[in-house]
PDB file of C-alpha atoms in Angstrom:
ATOM      1  CA  MET J   1      57.163  73.493 155.597  1.00  0.00           C
ATOM      2  CA  SER J   2      58.240  77.171 154.837  1.00  0.00           C
ATOM      3  CA  ARG J   3      58.977  78.218 151.246  1.00  0.00           C
ATOM      4  CA  ALA J   4      60.400  81.044 149.852  1.00  0.00           C
ATOM      5  CA  ASP J   5      58.767  83.286 147.131  1.00  0.00           C
ATOM      6  CA  LYS J   6      61.699  84.736 145.275  1.00  0.00           C
ATOM      7  CA  ASN J   7      59.717  86.999 143.515  1.00  0.00           C
ATOM      8  CA  LYS J   8      59.229  88.875 146.679  1.00  0.00           C
ATOM      9  CA  PRO J   9      61.664  91.517 147.726  1.00  0.00           C
ATOM     10  CA  PHE J  10      64.083  91.138 150.518  1.00  0.00           C
ATOM     11  CA  GLN J  11      63.136  93.747 153.345  1.00  0.00           C
ATOM     12  CA  ALA J  12      66.019  94.648 155.913  1.00  0.00           C
ATOM     13  CA  LEU J  13      64.184  95.170 159.459  1.00  0.00           C
ATOM     14  CA  ASN J  14      65.776  97.039 162.387  1.00  0.00           C
ATOM     15  CA  ILE J  15      66.413  94.752 165.282  1.00  0.00           C
ATOM     16  CA  ALA J  16      67.439  95.561 168.788  1.00  0.00           C
ATOM     17  CA  LEU J  17      69.539  92.625 170.942  1.00  0.00           C
ATOM     18  CA  MET J  18      69.339  92.523 174.699  1.00  0.00           C
ATOM     19  CA  SER J  19      71.241  90.203 176.680  1.00  0.00           C
ATOM     20  CA  VAL J  20      70.189  89.067 180.449  1.00  0.00           C
ATOM     21  CA  SER J  21      73.283  87.819 182.173  1.00  0.00           C
ATOM     22  CA  ASP J  22      74.982  87.960 185.497  1.00  0.00           C
ATOM     23  CA  ARG J  23      77.875  86.028 183.994  1.00  0.00           C
ATOM     24  CA  HIS J  24      79.073  87.930 180.720  1.00  0.00           C
ATOM     25  CA  THR J  25      79.709  91.318 179.576  1.00  0.00           C
ATOM     26  CA  LEU J  26      78.930  92.395 175.640  1.00  0.00           C
ATOM     27  CA  ASP J  27      82.681  91.250 174.918  1.00  0.00           C
ATOM     28  CA  THR J  28      82.219  87.748 176.504  1.00  0.00           C
ATOM     29  CA  ASP J  29      78.764  86.871 175.515  1.00  0.00           C
ATOM     30  CA  ASP J  30      79.705  84.647 172.462  1.00  0.00           C
ATOM     31  CA  GLY J  31      76.019  83.371 171.871  1.00  0.00           C
ATOM     32  CA  ALA J  32      74.732  87.239 171.490  1.00  0.00           C
ATOM     33  CA  LEU J  33      78.061  87.916 169.730  1.00  0.00           C
ATOM     34  CA  TRP J  34      77.019  85.260 167.149  1.00  0.00           C
ATOM     35  CA  LEU J  35      73.525  86.344 166.846  1.00  0.00           C
ATOM     36  CA  ALA J  36      74.267  90.125 165.971  1.00  0.00           C
ATOM     37  CA  ASN J  37      76.768  88.840 163.233  1.00  0.00           C
ATOM     38  CA  ALA J  38      73.900  86.505 161.915  1.00  0.00           C
ATOM     39  CA  ILE J  39      71.436  89.392 161.854  1.00  0.00           C
ATOM     40  CA  ALA J  40      74.213  91.638 159.683  1.00  0.00           C
ATOM     41  CA  GLU J  41      74.783  88.611 157.762  1.00  0.00           C
ATOM     42  CA  ALA J  42      70.923  88.251 157.051  1.00  0.00           C
ATOM     43  CA  GLY J  43      70.786  91.483 155.541  1.00  0.00           C
ATOM     44  CA  HIS J  44      68.978  93.118 158.701  1.00  0.00           C
ATOM     45  CA  ARG J  45      70.228  96.259 160.936  1.00  0.00           C
ATOM     46  CA  CYS J  46      70.945  95.567 164.352  1.00  0.00           C
ATOM     47  CA  LEU J  47      70.370  99.201 165.880  1.00  0.00           C
ATOM     48  CA  HIS J  48      70.945  98.412 169.523  1.00  0.00           C
ATOM     49  CA  ARG J  49      72.972  95.667 171.153  1.00  0.00           C
ATOM     50  CA  GLU J  50      72.958  95.959 175.325  1.00  0.00           C
ATOM     51  CA  LEU J  51      73.610  93.578 178.369  1.00  0.00           C
ATOM     52  CA  LEU J  52      71.738  93.829 181.331  1.00  0.00           C
ATOM     53  CA  ARG J  53      71.995  92.094 184.638  1.00  0.00           C
ATOM     54  CA  PRO J  54      68.749  90.344 185.552  1.00  0.00           C
ATOM     55  CA  ASN J  55      66.458  92.827 186.930  1.00  0.00           C
ATOM     56  CA  LYS J  56      63.084  92.432 186.376  1.00  0.00           C
ATOM     57  CA  TYR J  57      62.028  96.109 186.499  1.00  0.00           C
ATOM     58  CA  LEU J  58      65.018  97.519 184.195  1.00  0.00           C
ATOM     59  CA  LEU J  59      64.874  94.900 182.054  1.00  0.00           C
ATOM     60  CA  ARG J  60      60.935  95.710 181.737  1.00  0.00           C
ATOM     61  CA  ALA J  61      61.841  99.228 181.149  1.00  0.00           C
ATOM     62  CA  ARG J  62      64.295  99.046 178.579  1.00  0.00           C
ATOM     63  CA  ILE J  63      61.917  96.537 176.595  1.00  0.00           C
ATOM     64  CA  ALA J  64      59.028  98.737 177.202  1.00  0.00           C
ATOM     65  CA  GLY J  65      61.319 101.785 175.481  1.00  0.00           C
ATOM     66  CA  TRP J  66      62.320  99.666 172.570  1.00  0.00           C
ATOM     67  CA  ILE J  67      58.928  98.845 171.663  1.00  0.00           C
ATOM     68  CA  ALA J  68      57.691 102.279 172.001  1.00  0.00           C
ATOM     69  CA  ASP J  69      60.778 103.439 169.417  1.00  0.00           C
ATOM     70  CA  GLN J  70      59.147 103.515 166.222  1.00  0.00           C
ATOM     71  CA  GLN J  71      62.281 102.550 164.449  1.00  0.00           C
ATOM     72  CA  ILE J  72      62.663  99.046 166.292  1.00  0.00           C
ATOM     73  CA  GLN J  73      60.614  96.218 164.494  1.00  0.00           C
ATOM     74  CA  VAL J  74      62.077  93.206 166.158  1.00  0.00           C
ATOM     75  CA  ILE J  75      63.701  92.687 169.779  1.00  0.00           C
ATOM     76  CA  ILE J  76      65.453  89.857 170.499  1.00  0.00           C
ATOM     77  CA  VAL J  77      66.348  88.887 174.268  1.00  0.00           C
ATOM     78  CA  THR J  78      68.934  86.101 175.095  1.00  0.00           C
ATOM     79  CA  GLY J  79      68.630  84.966 178.439  1.00  0.00           C
ATOM     80  CA  GLY J  80      66.834  84.648 181.650  1.00  0.00           C
ATOM     81  CA  THR J  81      64.519  81.890 180.341  1.00  0.00           C
ATOM     82  CA  GLY J  82      65.145  78.655 182.548  1.00  0.00           C
ATOM     83  CA  LEU J  83      63.593  78.287 186.418  1.00  0.00           C
ATOM     84  CA  GLY J  84      66.194  79.833 188.385  1.00  0.00           C
ATOM     85  CA  ASP J  85      65.868  82.930 190.554  1.00  0.00           C
ATOM     86  CA  THR J  86      67.818  85.008 188.328  1.00  0.00           C
ATOM     87  CA  ASP J  87      65.630  83.750 185.360  1.00  0.00           C
ATOM     88  CA  ILE J  88      63.391  86.896 185.106  1.00  0.00           C
ATOM     89  CA  SER J  89      62.820  87.220 181.430  1.00  0.00           C
ATOM     90  CA  GLU J  90      59.314  85.877 181.240  1.00  0.00           C
ATOM     91  CA  ASP J  91      58.308  87.787 184.021  1.00  0.00           C
ATOM     92  CA  ALA J  92      59.434  90.897 182.913  1.00  0.00           C
ATOM     93  CA  ILE J  93      58.534  91.075 179.359  1.00  0.00           C
ATOM     94  CA  SER J  94      55.554  88.573 178.883  1.00  0.00           C
ATOM     95  CA  VAL J  95      53.239  91.287 180.658  1.00  0.00           C
ATOM     96  CA  LEU J  96      54.098  93.996 177.824  1.00  0.00           C
ATOM     97  CA  PHE J  97      52.886  91.716 175.118  1.00  0.00           C
ATOM     98  CA  ASP J  98      49.422  92.509 173.042  1.00  0.00           C
ATOM     99  CA  ARG J  99      49.639  89.123 171.496  1.00  0.00           C
ATOM    100  CA  PRO J 100      51.680  86.148 172.762  1.00  0.00           C
ATOM    101  CA  VAL J 101      53.079  83.631 170.169  1.00  0.00           C
ATOM    102  CA  GLU J 102      52.620  80.632 171.810  1.00  0.00           C
ATOM    103  CA  GLY J 103      53.515  78.642 168.981  1.00  0.00           C
ATOM    104  CA  PHE J 104      57.156  80.006 168.982  1.00  0.00           C
ATOM    105  CA  GLY J 105      57.892  78.707 172.639  1.00  0.00           C
ATOM    106  CA  GLU J 106      56.330  75.317 171.828  1.00  0.00           C
ATOM    107  CA  GLU J 107      58.251  74.947 168.663  1.00  0.00           C
ATOM    108  CA  PHE J 108      61.613  75.710 170.152  1.00  0.00           C
ATOM    109  CA  ARG J 109      61.023  73.323 173.104  1.00  0.00           C
ATOM    110  CA  ARG J 110      60.616  70.422 170.394  1.00  0.00           C
ATOM    111  CA  LEU J 111      63.366  71.054 168.183  1.00  0.00           C
ATOM    112  CA  SER J 112      65.485  71.161 171.439  1.00  0.00           C
ATOM    113  CA  PHE J 113      64.398  68.033 172.590  1.00  0.00           C
ATOM    114  CA  ALA J 114      66.261  66.265 169.791  1.00  0.00           C
ATOM    115  CA  ASP J 115      69.515  68.165 171.530  1.00  0.00           C
ATOM    116  CA  ILE J 116      68.971  67.914 174.849  1.00  0.00           C
ATOM    117  CA  GLY J 117      66.184  65.604 176.085  1.00  0.00           C
ATOM    118  CA  SER J 118      63.621  65.942 178.604  1.00  0.00           C
ATOM    119  CA  SER J 119      65.423  69.204 180.180  1.00  0.00           C
ATOM    120  CA  ALA J 120      63.956  71.230 177.013  1.00  0.00           C
ATOM    121  CA  MET J 121      60.965  71.550 179.088  1.00  0.00           C
ATOM    122  CA  GLN J 122      62.707  73.750 181.383  1.00  0.00           C
ATOM    123  CA  SER J 123      63.243  76.151 178.628  1.00  0.00           C
ATOM    124  CA  ARG J 124      61.020  79.104 179.045  1.00  0.00           C
ATOM    125  CA  ALA J 125      61.342  80.655 175.253  1.00  0.00           C
ATOM    126  CA  PHE J 126      58.833  82.762 174.333  1.00  0.00           C
ATOM    127  CA  ALA J 127      57.519  85.165 171.741  1.00  0.00           C
ATOM    128  CA  GLY J 128      54.884  87.915 171.517  1.00  0.00           C
ATOM    129  CA  ILE J 129      53.848  91.388 169.721  1.00  0.00           C
ATOM    130  CA  SER J 130      53.448  94.540 171.073  1.00  0.00           C
ATOM    131  CA  ASN J 131      52.968  97.744 169.616  1.00  0.00           C
ATOM    132  CA  SER J 132      53.583  96.466 165.906  1.00  0.00           C
ATOM    133  CA  THR J 133      56.981  95.146 167.363  1.00  0.00           C
ATOM    134  CA  VAL J 134      57.940  91.229 167.416  1.00  0.00           C
ATOM    135  CA  ILE J 135      59.880  90.179 170.418  1.00  0.00           C
ATOM    136  CA  PHE J 136      61.536  86.870 170.665  1.00  0.00           C
ATOM    137  CA  VAL J 137      63.181  85.412 174.040  1.00  0.00           C
ATOM    138  CA  LEU J 138      65.900  82.827 174.019  1.00  0.00           C
ATOM    139  CA  PRO J 139      67.899  81.148 176.319  1.00  0.00           C
ATOM    140  CA  SER J 140      71.493  82.739 176.227  1.00  0.00           C
ATOM    141  CA  SER J 141      73.437  79.274 175.255  1.00  0.00           C
ATOM    142  CA  PRO J 142      75.067  79.527 172.018  1.00  0.00           C
ATOM    143  CA  ALA J 143      73.626  76.303 170.965  1.00  0.00           C
ATOM    144  CA  ALA J 144      69.769  77.824 171.833  1.00  0.00           C
ATOM    145  CA  ILE J 145      70.695  81.021 169.938  1.00  0.00           C
ATOM    146  CA  ARG J 146      71.647  79.162 166.949  1.00  0.00           C
ATOM    147  CA  LEU J 147      68.727  76.570 166.995  1.00  0.00           C
ATOM    148  CA  GLY J 148      66.398  79.637 167.613  1.00  0.00           C
ATOM    149  CA  TRP J 149      67.838  82.028 165.071  1.00  0.00           C
ATOM    150  CA  GLN J 150      68.501  79.552 162.163  1.00  0.00           C
ATOM    151  CA  GLN J 151      65.222  77.041 162.792  1.00  0.00           C
ATOM    152  CA  LEU J 152      62.479  79.608 163.600  1.00  0.00           C
ATOM    153  CA  ILE J 153      63.196  83.593 163.640  1.00  0.00           C
ATOM    154  CA  GLN J 154      65.451  84.117 160.505  1.00  0.00           C
ATOM    155  CA  ALA J 155      62.797  82.720 158.094  1.00  0.00           C
ATOM    156  CA  GLN J 156      60.053  84.478 160.092  1.00  0.00           C
ATOM    157  CA  LEU J 157      61.943  87.579 159.512  1.00  0.00           C
ATOM    158  CA  ASP J 158      61.609  87.500 155.847  1.00  0.00           C
ATOM    159  CA  ALA J 159      58.750  88.542 154.095  1.00  0.00           C
ATOM    160  CA  ARG J 160      59.531  85.894 151.531  1.00  0.00           C
ATOM    161  CA  THR J 161      58.500  83.185 153.787  1.00  0.00           C
ATOM    162  CA  GLY J 162      55.350  81.332 153.056  1.00  0.00           C
ATOM    163  CA  PRO J 163      52.629  80.723 153.486  1.00  0.00           C
ATOM    164  CA  CYS J 164      52.933  83.600 156.245  1.00  0.00           C
ATOM    165  CA  ASN J 165      55.583  85.147 158.232  1.00  0.00           C
ATOM    166  CA  MET J 166      55.988  88.054 160.765  1.00  0.00           C
ATOM    167  CA  VAL J 167      56.795  90.575 158.776  1.00  0.00           C
ATOM    168  CA  GLY J 168      53.298  91.613 158.016  1.00  0.00           C
ATOM    169  CA  HIS J 169      53.080  92.211 161.877  1.00  0.00           C
ATOM    170  CA  LEU J 170      55.739  94.556 162.037  1.00  0.00           C
ATOM    171  CA  GLY J 171      55.503  98.501 162.177  1.00  0.00           C
ATOM    172  CA  GLY J 172      57.443 100.343 159.270  1.00  0.00           C
ATOM    173  CA  ALA J 173      57.122  96.878 157.543  1.00  0.00           C
ATOM    174  CA  THR J 174      55.156  95.673 154.263  1.00  0.00           C
ATOM    175  CA  CYS J 175      54.365  92.076 153.498  1.00  0.00           C
ATOM    176  CA  ASN J 176      52.747  90.979 150.255  1.00  0.00           C
ATOM    177  CA  HIS J 177      51.199  87.584 151.528  1.00  0.00           C
ATOM    178  CA  SER J 178      50.365  85.682 149.145  1.00  0.00           C
ATOM    179  CA  THR J 179      46.884  83.580 148.927  1.00  0.00           C
ATOM    180  CA  VAL J 180      46.950  80.319 150.584  1.00  0.00           C
ATOM    181  CA  THR J 181      45.586  77.953 148.242  1.00  0.00           C
ATOM    182  CA  GLU J 182      44.760  74.085 148.732  1.00  0.00           C
ATOM    183  CA  ALA J 183      48.125  73.306 147.413  1.00  0.00           C
ATOM    184  CA  ASP J 184      49.503  74.983 150.896  1.00  0.00           C
ATOM    185  CA  LEU J 185      47.774  73.124 153.233  1.00  0.00           C
ATOM    186  CA  PRO J 186      49.074  69.873 154.656  1.00  0.00           C
ATOM    187  CA  ASN J 187      47.841  66.512 153.273  1.00  0.00           C
ATOM    188  CA  ARG J 188      44.995  65.255 155.728  1.00  0.00           C
TER     189      ARG J 188
END
């Protein structure tokens, strides 16, 4: 279980938000609108918010540009994670990773199972690290975005979360990792 170290300072991060959709505009994408507000409420900065139609090469180029931008520490992509022909996010983005974070997708599907049952296996939510930028990719439904942010991403973007968090892996961020003690380990 995560715990917060209130002695550590909060560190606001620079986040870029990308929606992949052939149905919405920036103004009608309720899930991404909610996420942009949640990012601000958490104390982080949303430096960019964009929407692209499903195009593997345009999406890959845009995300690669954000990865190269030293000001952007976190990228969150919504949409394009299913099994349909226009669900291109994994194919476009995963090739850019220096290191995948397999546990993110696994945990997202485990949590989703409580709400949507076996349909959770069709979600290709995933995450990875590239050039000291953490990239999270979520389904576009508002419920999936809320689940991903509230139960997984928000705590991992807070340097106070222990025993570990993603902040120490980010460019331009500092993280005072605490020493993991025997008490931090689960009972066996």
